[in-house]
């Protein structure tokens, strides 16, 4: 059957057709929809893991048992999973093991644009990169064959445009191979130093040698000879862009299996074209290795390392032709910076927290609440990576103590899902090392930024079935927080939030504030608050603009302030901020 699928849908389909029976992931743009779609298939276990390291190790455990398994994550997630991935790369895979990493050139929702192809090189594993949705299906199935044939983990690298663009695919029946027998064998599964030392030369001399021969002869890599004045070596979505720009006016070496590279094919192709270009998004992964073969080529000296490619960019840099716009509307959408949603429960916290910005250090974390850094709230100083808010605040505090500097109190701001992901260890560490930081856990009862995925605190699993819900209060107590040093507050209640922050600011021991209010975009919340609105009494409004300091996008600045009733959910933060009682709540 033929149908349209995004790359993420196709990867899930490919894993299903390949007979995967265990899959685990942590949500992260642009990879999130892979597991959401795989969970819809029957006959396999799928789950949201608390972080990427856990997801990787769950899949590795299933692979050791003999089942085909995969894990999925965004590119920075592989940094978290690297410990398990790099160790499992020394194991002998039993059931096929595939790690899907979704890289994000141009950083639409990420803190960097690292190129994870190097992880396969680093880990001495196979590396596959598809260029459309059909290849996402076909290459996933081949990835499991490769993993089992060469006893290696396989890194399946995709980028944003592959994840989210749609193309036609052909669906086939699912074939589930028998789960392989598990045989106790320390030489394959127990990487103690004495065993690892023996495994390393086997990986170098047997696995990688076998993979190189496969790379030079597999269908994932192919030469397309056309006119030979220009030859292009490329991979992934860049192949599609090159074909769109050059068509049959260039010859191509399309590489779908990238580690090890097909050296014989590359040398053969290079010898047949007059000028050789390496066109690849992100880092010069292919180019560096081609140059190391002694082959002259043009790559990053023409095409950028930073940002995302497009047909227009390749056309301009390769042919010197700028794209001419053929259609343009008269009305242009205004440029709008990202902001917290109308009715977002984080707004009340950041409004009150911002009052301390001159005497506090705000260590932020990864999530939609990172938008608290934007004006007019301006309530974050730094964001490093998942879970680093608490550890960063702890380090800041210890440096403060050494410098005898009491001018700035350190706050850590972290969401509920991120706290489960990797914040817990930071809180334990702050308690263990007697840090006077105040940790604020923003519990909105969902993993909001990636599109409302369940997490261990929501009481549901990936299928929506009931699951035990972790009690954040009890968890913080178990981490060592004293009962008198923990406050739970509704962030819609500004007076209570203000008082909690004051106590947190004055605390001299590890202190926790949990702001508890479900995300305003959850369907039950939308339904419950559908008729609750805030409205401005124009007679009382003096246009002082105090309410605009909340940063709520539902507020409209005119001669008098007004409120967009389609956006407003009546959270009441602006009502509490207004000094003239000019805003009222209706519909309760």
Coordinates of C-alpha atoms in Angstrom, one line a residue:
X1 CA 0.0 0.0 0.0
X2 CA 1.2 3.5 -0.8
X3 CA 0.7 6.5 1.4
X4 CA 2.3 9.8 2.5
X5 CA 4.4 9.8 5.7
X6 CA 6.8 12.2 7.5
X7 CA 10.2 10.9 8.1
X8 CA 9.4 10.3 11.8
X9 CA 6.3 8.3 10.9
X10 CA 8.3 6.3 8.4
X11 CA 11.0 5.5 10.9
X12 CA 8.4 4.2 13.3
X13 CA 6.9 2.2 10.4
X14 CA 10.3 0.8 9.4
X15 CA 10.9 -0.3 12.9
X16 CA 7.5 -1.9 13.0
X17 CA 8.0 -3.8 9.7
X18 CA 11.5 -4.8 10.9
X19 CA 9.9 -6.7 13.8
X20 CA 11.1 -4.4 16.6
X21 CA 9.5 -5.5 19.9
X22 CA 11.0 -3.1 22.4
X23 CA 11.5 0.7 21.9
X24 CA 12.2 3.6 24.3
X25 CA 12.7 7.3 23.9
X26 CA 12.7 10.7 25.6
X27 CA 10.8 13.4 23.7
X28 CA 12.7 16.1 22.0
X29 CA 12.2 18.1 18.9
X30 CA 12.6 17.0 16.1
X31 CA 12.5 13.3 17.1
X32 CA 9.3 13.2 19.3
X33 CA 6.9 11.9 16.8
X34 CA 8.9 8.7 16.2
X35 CA 7.9 7.1 19.5
X36 CA 4.4 8.7 19.4
X37 CA 3.8 6.9 16.1
X38 CA 5.5 3.6 17.1
X39 CA 3.4 3.4 20.2
X40 CA 0.3 3.1 18.0
X41 CA 1.4 -0.3 16.6
X42 CA 0.3 -3.4 18.4
X43 CA 2.6 -6.2 19.3
X44 CA 5.5 -4.2 20.6
X45 CA 6.4 -2.5 23.9
X46 CA 7.0 1.3 23.6
X47 CA 7.7 3.7 26.4
X48 CA 8.7 7.2 27.3
X49 CA 11.9 6.9 29.3
X50 CA 12.9 9.5 32.0
X51 CA 16.0 10.4 29.9
X52 CA 18.0 9.3 26.9
X53 CA 20.5 7.3 28.8
X54 CA 17.7 5.2 30.2
X55 CA 16.1 4.8 26.8
X56 CA 19.5 3.7 25.3
X57 CA 20.1 1.2 28.1
X58 CA 16.5 -0.2 27.9
X59 CA 17.0 -0.9 24.2
X60 CA 20.4 -2.4 24.9
X61 CA 19.0 -4.7 27.5
X62 CA 16.3 -5.9 25.0
X63 CA 19.0 -6.4 22.4
X64 CA 21.1 -8.5 24.8
X65 CA 18.0 -10.7 25.4
X66 CA 17.8 -11.2 21.6
X67 CA 14.9 -8.9 20.7
X68 CA 15.1 -6.2 18.0
X69 CA 15.1 -2.8 19.8
X70 CA 15.6 0.8 19.2
X71 CA 15.8 4.1 21.1
X72 CA 15.2 7.6 19.8
X73 CA 16.3 11.0 20.8
X74 CA 17.2 14.5 19.6
X75 CA 20.8 15.2 19.0
X76 CA 21.7 16.6 22.4
X77 CA 20.0 13.6 23.9
X78 CA 22.9 11.5 22.7
X79 CA 25.2 13.4 24.9
X80 CA 23.1 12.1 27.8
X81 CA 23.0 8.6 26.4
X82 CA 26.7 8.5 25.5
X83 CA 27.7 6.6 28.5
X84 CA 25.5 3.6 27.7
X85 CA 26.0 3.9 23.9
X86 CA 29.8 4.0 24.1
X87 CA 29.9 1.0 26.4
X88 CA 27.4 -1.0 24.4
X89 CA 29.4 -0.3 21.3
X90 CA 32.0 -2.8 22.7
X91 CA 29.3 -5.5 23.3
X92 CA 28.2 -8.1 20.8
X93 CA 24.7 -7.2 19.9
X94 CA 22.3 -10.2 19.9
X95 CA 19.0 -8.8 18.7
X96 CA 19.4 -5.8 16.4
X97 CA 20.1 -2.5 18.1
X98 CA 19.5 0.9 16.5
X99 CA 19.9 4.4 18.1
X100 CA 18.0 7.1 16.2
X101 CA 19.4 10.6 16.6
X102 CA 17.6 13.6 15.2
X103 CA 20.1 16.4 14.5
X104 CA 18.8 20.0 14.2
X105 CA 20.8 22.3 11.9
X106 CA 19.9 25.9 12.6
X107 CA 18.8 25.2 16.1
X108 CA 15.1 25.9 15.8
X109 CA 14.5 24.5 19.3
X110 CA 17.9 23.5 20.6
X111 CA 20.9 25.0 22.3
X112 CA 23.5 23.8 19.7
X113 CA 23.7 22.2 16.3
X114 CA 26.2 19.4 17.0
X115 CA 26.7 16.8 14.2
X116 CA 26.1 13.4 15.7
X117 CA 27.7 11.5 12.8
X118 CA 30.9 11.8 14.8
X119 CA 29.4 9.6 17.6
X120 CA 29.4 6.6 15.2
X121 CA 33.0 7.3 14.2
X122 CA 33.8 7.8 17.9
X123 CA 32.0 4.7 19.0
X124 CA 33.2 2.5 16.0
X125 CA 29.7 1.6 15.0
X126 CA 27.7 1.6 11.8
X127 CA 26.1 4.8 10.6
X128 CA 23.1 5.3 8.4
X129 CA 21.5 8.4 7.0
X130 CA 18.3 8.4 4.9
X131 CA 17.3 11.1 2.4
X132 CA 13.5 10.7 2.3
X133 CA 10.6 8.9 4.0
X134 CA 10.8 5.7 1.9
X135 CA 14.5 5.4 2.8
X136 CA 13.5 5.9 6.5
X137 CA 11.5 2.7 6.2
X138 CA 13.9 0.7 4.0
X139 CA 17.1 1.8 5.9
X140 CA 15.5 1.1 9.3
X141 CA 14.9 -2.5 8.2
X142 CA 18.4 -2.8 6.8
X143 CA 19.8 -1.2 10.0
X144 CA 18.6 -4.2 12.0
X145 CA 20.1 -6.6 9.5
X146 CA 23.4 -4.8 9.7
X147 CA 23.3 -4.7 13.5
X148 CA 22.8 -8.5 13.7
X149 CA 25.2 -9.5 10.9
X150 CA 28.1 -7.4 12.1
X151 CA 27.2 -7.6 15.8
X152 CA 27.2 -3.8 16.2
X153 CA 25.0 -0.9 17.3
X154 CA 23.7 1.2 14.4
X155 CA 23.4 5.0 14.6
X156 CA 20.5 6.1 12.5
X157 CA 21.0 9.9 11.9
X158 CA 18.3 12.2 10.6
X159 CA 17.9 15.9 10.5
X160 CA 14.9 18.3 10.9
X161 CA 13.7 18.3 7.3
X162 CA 13.8 14.5 7.0
X163 CA 11.9 14.2 10.3
X164 CA 9.1 16.6 9.4
X165 CA 8.8 16.6 5.6
X166 CA 6.4 14.1 3.8
X167 CA 7.0 11.9 0.8
X168 CA 5.3 8.9 -0.6
X169 CA 6.1 5.5 0.9
X170 CA 5.3 1.9 0.1
X171 CA 4.1 -0.1 3.2
X172 CA 4.9 -3.8 3.6
X173 CA 3.9 -6.5 6.0
X174 CA 5.6 -6.7 9.4
X175 CA 8.0 -9.6 9.8
X176 CA 9.0 -10.4 13.3
X177 CA 12.1 -12.6 13.5
X178 CA 12.2 -15.0 16.5
X179 CA 13.7 -13.5 19.6
X180 CA 17.1 -14.9 19.7
X181 CA 18.3 -17.2 22.5
X182 CA 20.1 -15.5 25.3
X183 CA 23.3 -17.4 26.2
X184 CA 25.4 -16.3 29.2
X185 CA 28.7 -15.3 27.6
X186 CA 30.9 -12.7 29.5
X187 CA 33.1 -12.3 26.5
X188 CA 30.2 -10.7 24.7
X189 CA 28.2 -9.0 27.4
X190 CA 30.5 -8.2 30.4
X191 CA 32.9 -5.5 29.5
X192 CA 35.4 -5.8 32.3
X193 CA 38.8 -4.4 31.5
X194 CA 40.3 -7.9 30.8
X195 CA 37.5 -8.6 28.3
X196 CA 37.3 -5.1 26.8
X197 CA 41.0 -5.3 25.9
X198 CA 40.2 -8.4 23.9
X199 CA 37.1 -6.9 22.3
X200 CA 38.8 -3.7 21.1
X201 CA 41.1 -5.3 18.5
X202 CA 38.2 -7.4 17.3
X203 CA 36.1 -4.3 16.7
X204 CA 39.0 -2.7 14.8
X205 CA 40.0 -5.7 12.7
X206 CA 36.8 -7.6 12.3
X207 CA 33.8 -5.4 12.8
X208 CA 35.1 -2.3 11.1
X209 CA 36.8 -4.2 8.3
X210 CA 33.5 -6.1 7.6
X211 CA 31.5 -2.8 7.7
X212 CA 33.9 -1.2 5.2
X213 CA 33.5 -4.0 2.8
X214 CA 29.8 -3.8 3.2
X215 CA 29.9 0.0 2.7
X216 CA 31.6 -0.4 -0.7
X217 CA 29.1 -2.9 -1.9
X218 CA 25.7 -2.2 -0.3
X219 CA 22.7 -0.7 -2.0
X220 CA 22.6 2.2 0.6
X221 CA 25.5 3.8 -1.3
X222 CA 25.2 4.4 -5.0
X223 CA 26.8 6.3 -7.9
X224 CA 24.6 8.1 -10.4
X225 CA 26.6 9.0 -13.4
X226 CA 25.3 11.9 -15.5
X227 CA 27.4 14.8 -16.9
X228 CA 30.9 14.6 -15.4
X229 CA 31.9 18.3 -15.3
X230 CA 30.6 18.4 -11.7
X231 CA 30.6 15.5 -9.3
X232 CA 28.9 15.7 -5.9
X233 CA 29.3 13.5 -2.9
X234 CA 26.4 14.0 -0.6
X235 CA 24.1 12.4 2.0
X236 CA 20.8 12.9 3.7
X237 CA 18.5 15.8 2.8
X238 CA 21.4 17.5 1.0
X239 CA 21.1 14.8 -1.7
X240 CA 17.5 16.0 -2.4
X241 CA 18.6 19.6 -2.6
X242 CA 21.4 18.8 -5.0
X243 CA 19.2 16.8 -7.3
X244 CA 16.6 19.6 -7.3
X245 CA 19.3 22.2 -8.3
X246 CA 21.5 20.2 -10.6
X247 CA 19.3 17.4 -12.0
X248 CA 21.2 15.4 -14.6
X249 CA 23.8 18.2 -15.0
X250 CA 26.0 16.6 -12.3
X251 CA 26.9 13.1 -11.2
X252 CA 26.4 12.0 -7.7
X253 CA 27.8 9.6 -5.1
X254 CA 24.9 9.3 -2.7
X255 CA 26.0 7.9 0.6
X256 CA 23.4 6.3 2.9
X257 CA 25.9 4.2 4.9
X258 CA 28.5 6.6 6.3
X259 CA 30.6 4.7 8.7
X260 CA 32.9 3.5 7.6
X261 CA 32.7 5.4 4.3
X262 CA 32.9 3.5 1.0
X263 CA 36.5 4.5 0.2
X264 CA 36.7 2.4 -2.9
X265 CA 33.5 3.9 -4.3
X266 CA 34.7 7.4 -3.4
X267 CA 38.1 7.0 -5.2
X268 CA 36.3 5.5 -8.2
X269 CA 33.8 8.3 -8.4
X270 CA 36.4 11.1 -7.9
X271 CA 38.4 9.7 -10.8
X272 CA 35.5 10.1 -13.2
X273 CA 34.5 13.7 -12.6
X274 CA 36.3 17.0 -13.4
X275 CA 35.5 18.9 -10.2
X276 CA 34.4 17.2 -7.0
X277 CA 32.1 18.9 -4.4
X278 CA 31.2 17.5 -1.0
X279 CA 27.9 18.9 0.0
X280 CA 26.8 18.0 3.5
X281 CA 24.9 19.9 6.2
X282 CA 26.7 20.7 9.5
X283 CA 30.3 19.6 10.0
X284 CA 32.7 18.3 7.2
X285 CA 32.3 14.7 8.3
X286 CA 32.6 13.2 4.8
X287 CA 34.9 15.9 3.5
X288 CA 37.6 15.4 6.1
X289 CA 37.8 11.7 5.4
X290 CA 37.8 12.3 1.6
X291 CA 40.7 14.8 1.9
X292 CA 42.5 12.2 4.2
X293 CA 42.4 9.8 1.2
X294 CA 44.4 12.4 -0.8
X295 CA 41.5 13.5 -2.9
X296 CA 41.1 17.1 -3.9
X297 CA 37.6 18.5 -3.3
X298 CA 35.5 21.6 -2.6
X299 CA 33.5 21.5 0.6
X300 CA 33.3 23.8 3.6
X301 CA 35.5 26.4 1.9
X302 CA 32.3 27.1 -0.1
X303 CA 29.4 25.6 1.8
X304 CA 28.8 26.8 5.4
X305 CA 29.2 24.7 8.6
X306 CA 26.5 26.7 10.4
X307 CA 22.8 26.7 9.7
X308 CA 20.5 24.6 7.5
X309 CA 20.9 24.0 3.8
X310 CA 18.2 24.6 1.2
X311 CA 18.0 24.3 -2.6
X312 CA 18.3 28.1 -2.8
X313 CA 21.5 28.1 -0.8
X314 CA 23.1 25.4 -3.0
X315 CA 22.0 27.1 -6.2
X316 CA 23.5 30.4 -5.1
X317 CA 26.8 29.0 -3.9
X318 CA 27.3 26.3 -6.6
X319 CA 25.9 28.2 -9.6
X320 CA 26.0 31.8 -8.5
X321 CA 22.3 32.2 -9.1
X322 CA 20.0 33.8 -6.6
X323 CA 16.5 32.4 -6.3
X324 CA 13.8 34.7 -7.8
X325 CA 10.6 34.8 -5.8
X326 CA 7.7 34.0 -8.1
X327 CA 4.9 34.7 -5.6
X328 CA 4.5 37.0 -2.7
X329 CA 1.5 38.1 -0.7
X330 CA 1.0 41.8 0.0
X331 CA 0.3 41.1 3.6
X332 CA 3.3 39.9 5.6
X333 CA 3.0 38.3 9.0
X334 CA 4.6 40.4 11.7
X335 CA 7.7 39.2 13.3
X336 CA 7.0 37.9 16.8
X337 CA 9.5 36.7 19.4
X338 CA 8.5 33.4 21.2
X339 CA 6.7 34.1 24.4
X340 CA 5.0 32.1 27.2
X341 CA 1.4 31.2 26.2
X342 CA -1.5 33.2 27.4
X343 CA -2.6 31.7 30.7
X344 CA 0.7 29.9 31.2
X345 CA 1.1 29.0 34.9
X346 CA 4.8 29.9 34.7
X347 CA 4.1 33.6 34.1
X348 CA 3.0 34.4 37.7
X349 CA 6.2 32.8 39.1
X350 CA 8.5 34.7 36.6
X351 CA 6.7 38.0 37.3
X352 CA 7.4 37.7 41.0
X353 CA 10.8 36.2 40.5
X354 CA 11.9 39.1 38.2
X355 CA 11.6 41.5 41.2
X356 CA 14.8 39.8 42.5
X357 CA 16.8 40.0 39.3
X358 CA 19.3 42.5 40.8
X359 CA 20.0 40.4 43.9
X360 CA 19.7 36.9 42.6
X361 CA 21.2 34.5 40.1
X362 CA 18.6 32.5 38.1
X363 CA 19.9 29.2 36.8
X364 CA 17.5 28.0 34.1
X365 CA 16.9 24.7 32.4
X366 CA 15.5 23.2 29.2
X367 CA 11.8 23.6 28.6
X368 CA 9.1 26.1 27.6
X369 CA 9.8 27.9 30.8
X370 CA 13.2 29.0 29.3
X371 CA 11.0 31.7 27.7
X372 CA 11.0 33.3 31.1
X373 CA 14.4 34.8 30.0
X374 CA 12.6 37.0 27.4
X375 CA 11.4 40.5 28.0
X376 CA 9.6 41.8 29.9
X377 CA 10.0 39.0 32.5
X378 CA 13.9 38.8 32.2
X379 CA 14.0 36.1 34.9
X380 CA 16.7 33.8 33.8
X381 CA 20.5 34.3 33.7
X382 CA 21.7 31.0 32.2
X383 CA 20.7 27.8 30.5
X384 CA 23.3 25.0 30.0
X385 CA 21.6 21.7 29.4
X386 CA 18.9 19.3 30.8
X387 CA 19.2 19.2 34.5
X388 CA 22.0 21.7 34.9
X389 CA 19.9 24.4 36.6
X390 CA 20.3 22.9 40.1
X391 CA 24.0 21.9 39.7
X392 CA 24.8 25.3 38.1
X393 CA 23.1 27.1 40.9
X394 CA 25.1 25.0 43.4
X395 CA 28.4 25.7 41.7
X396 CA 27.5 29.4 41.6
X397 CA 26.8 29.4 45.3
X398 CA 30.0 27.6 46.2
X399 CA 32.0 30.2 44.2
X400 CA 30.0 32.9 46.0
X401 CA 31.1 31.4 49.4
X402 CA 34.7 31.3 48.4
X403 CA 34.5 34.9 47.2
X404 CA 32.6 36.0 50.4
X405 CA 30.0 37.5 48.1
X406 CA 26.5 37.6 49.5
X407 CA 25.1 40.0 46.9
X408 CA 23.3 37.3 44.9
X409 CA 21.2 34.4 46.0
X410 CA 21.1 31.4 43.6
X411 CA 17.8 30.0 42.4
X412 CA 17.4 26.9 40.1
X413 CA 14.4 26.9 37.9
X414 CA 13.4 23.5 36.4
X415 CA 10.3 21.9 35.0
X416 CA 8.7 18.6 36.3
X417 CA 9.8 16.5 33.3
X418 CA 13.3 17.9 33.3
X419 CA 13.5 17.3 37.0
X420 CA 12.7 13.6 36.4
X421 CA 15.1 13.6 33.5
X422 CA 18.2 14.7 35.3
X423 CA 17.4 17.2 38.0
X424 CA 17.0 14.7 40.8
X425 CA 20.7 14.0 41.1
X426 CA 21.4 17.7 41.2
X427 CA 19.0 18.1 44.1
X428 CA 20.5 15.2 46.0
X429 CA 24.0 16.7 45.4
X430 CA 22.9 20.1 46.7
X431 CA 21.5 18.6 49.8
X432 CA 24.5 16.3 50.3
X433 CA 26.9 19.3 49.9
X434 CA 24.7 21.6 52.1
X435 CA 24.0 24.2 49.4
X436 CA 21.8 27.2 50.3
X437 CA 20.2 27.3 46.8
X438 CA 16.5 27.5 46.3
X439 CA 15.2 25.1 43.7
X440 CA 11.9 25.9 42.0
X441 CA 10.2 23.0 40.3
X442 CA 7.6 24.2 37.8
X443 CA 5.1 21.3 37.8
X444 CA 2.6 21.8 34.9
X445 CA 1.7 18.1 34.9
X446 CA 3.0 17.4 31.4
X447 CA 6.1 17.5 29.2
X448 CA 4.9 20.7 27.5
X449 CA 7.6 21.9 25.2
X450 CA 7.7 18.9 23.0
X451 CA 4.0 18.6 22.6
X452 CA 2.4 17.2 25.8
X453 CA 4.0 13.9 26.4
X454 CA 3.3 12.0 29.6
X455 CA 6.0 11.7 32.2
X456 CA 6.4 9.8 35.5
X457 CA 4.5 12.6 37.3
X458 CA 1.4 12.6 35.2
X459 CA -0.2 9.3 36.1
X460 CA -0.3 8.0 32.5
X461 CA 2.0 6.1 30.2
X462 CA 2.7 6.6 26.5
X463 CA -0.5 4.9 25.5
X464 CA -2.6 6.9 27.9
X465 CA -3.1 4.0 30.3
X466 CA -3.0 4.7 34.0
X467 CA 0.5 4.5 35.6
X468 CA 1.8 5.2 39.1
X469 CA 2.4 9.0 39.5
X470 CA 5.6 10.0 41.3
X471 CA 4.8 12.4 44.2
X472 CA 7.2 15.3 43.7
X473 CA 6.9 16.4 47.4
X474 CA 7.7 13.0 48.7
X475 CA 10.5 12.7 46.2
X476 CA 12.1 15.9 47.4
X477 CA 11.8 14.8 51.0
X478 CA 13.5 11.5 50.0
X479 CA 16.3 13.6 48.4
X480 CA 16.9 15.1 51.8
X481 CA 14.9 18.3 51.7
X482 CA 13.5 19.1 55.2
X483 CA 9.7 19.5 55.5
X484 CA 10.1 23.0 56.7
X485 CA 12.1 23.8 53.6
X486 CA 9.5 22.9 51.0
X487 CA 6.5 25.0 49.9
X488 CA 3.9 24.0 47.3
X489 CA 2.2 27.1 45.7
X490 CA -0.3 27.9 43.0
X491 CA 1.6 30.2 40.6
X492 CA -1.8 31.9 39.6
X493 CA -1.8 33.2 43.2
X494 CA 0.7 36.0 43.1
X495 CA 0.6 36.8 46.8
X496 CA 1.3 33.2 47.8
X497 CA 4.0 33.0 45.1
X498 CA 5.6 36.2 46.3
X499 CA 5.7 34.9 49.9
X500 CA 7.2 31.6 48.8
X501 CA 10.0 33.3 46.8
X502 CA 10.7 35.5 49.8
X503 CA 11.2 32.5 52.0
X504 CA 13.3 30.9 49.4
X505 CA 15.4 34.0 49.1
X506 CA 16.0 34.1 52.8
X507 CA 16.7 30.3 53.2
X508 CA 20.1 29.3 54.4
X509 CA 19.6 25.6 53.7
X510 CA 18.6 23.7 50.6
X511 CA 15.0 24.9 49.8
X512 CA 12.4 23.8 47.3
X513 CA 9.4 25.6 45.9
X514 CA 7.0 23.6 43.8
X515 CA 4.7 25.7 41.6
X516 CA 1.8 23.4 40.8
X517 CA -0.7 24.3 38.1
X518 CA -1.5 22.3 34.9
X519 CA -0.4 23.6 31.5
X520 CA -3.0 26.0 30.1
X521 CA -3.0 24.2 26.7
X522 CA -4.0 20.8 28.1
X523 CA -7.4 19.9 26.7
X524 CA -9.1 19.3 30.1
X525 CA -7.8 22.7 31.2
X526 CA -9.0 24.4 28.0
X527 CA -12.4 22.9 28.4
X528 CA -12.6 23.7 32.1
X529 CA -11.7 27.4 31.6
X530 CA -13.4 27.9 28.3
X531 CA -15.7 30.6 29.6
X532 CA -13.4 32.1 32.2
X533 CA -12.0 35.4 30.9
X534 CA -10.4 38.6 32.0
X535 CA -11.8 41.9 30.7
X536 CA -10.7 45.5 31.0
X537 CA -13.1 48.1 32.5
X538 CA -12.1 51.0 30.2
X539 CA -13.5 53.5 32.6
X540 CA -11.0 52.4 35.3
X541 CA -8.0 51.7 33.0
X542 CA -5.4 54.5 33.1
X543 CA -3.1 53.0 30.5
X544 CA -0.3 52.7 33.1
X545 CA 0.8 49.5 31.2
X546 CA 1.6 47.7 34.5
X547 CA -0.3 44.7 33.3
X548 CA 2.0 44.4 30.2
X549 CA 4.9 43.6 32.5
X550 CA 3.3 40.1 32.8
X551 CA 4.3 39.6 29.1
X552 CA 0.9 37.9 28.4
X553 CA 0.3 37.9 24.6
X554 CA -3.5 38.2 25.2
X555 CA -3.0 41.8 26.3
X556 CA -3.4 44.3 23.5
X557 CA -2.0 47.8 23.7
X558 CA -4.2 50.6 22.3
X559 CA -5.5 53.8 23.6
X560 CA -6.6 51.7 26.5
X561 CA -5.5 48.1 27.3
X562 CA -7.8 45.4 25.9
X563 CA -7.7 41.6 26.1
X564 CA -8.0 39.1 23.3
X565 CA -10.8 36.9 24.5
X566 CA -9.8 34.0 22.2
X567 CA -6.4 33.7 23.9
X568 CA -7.3 34.6 27.5
X569 CA -8.1 31.8 29.9
X570 CA -8.8 34.0 32.9
X571 CA -5.7 33.0 34.8
X572 CA -6.0 36.3 36.7
X573 CA -2.3 37.3 36.8
X574 CA -3.0 40.6 35.1
X575 CA -6.0 41.2 37.4
X576 CA -3.6 41.0 40.4
X577 CA -1.0 43.2 38.8
X578 CA -3.3 46.0 37.8
X579 CA -3.0 48.8 40.5
X580 CA -6.4 50.3 39.6
X581 CA -8.7 47.2 39.7
X582 CA -9.4 47.9 36.0
X583 CA -9.4 44.2 35.0
X584 CA -12.1 41.8 36.1
X585 CA -12.7 38.1 35.7
X586 CA -15.9 36.9 34.1
X587 CA -17.5 33.5 33.3
X588 CA -16.7 31.6 36.6

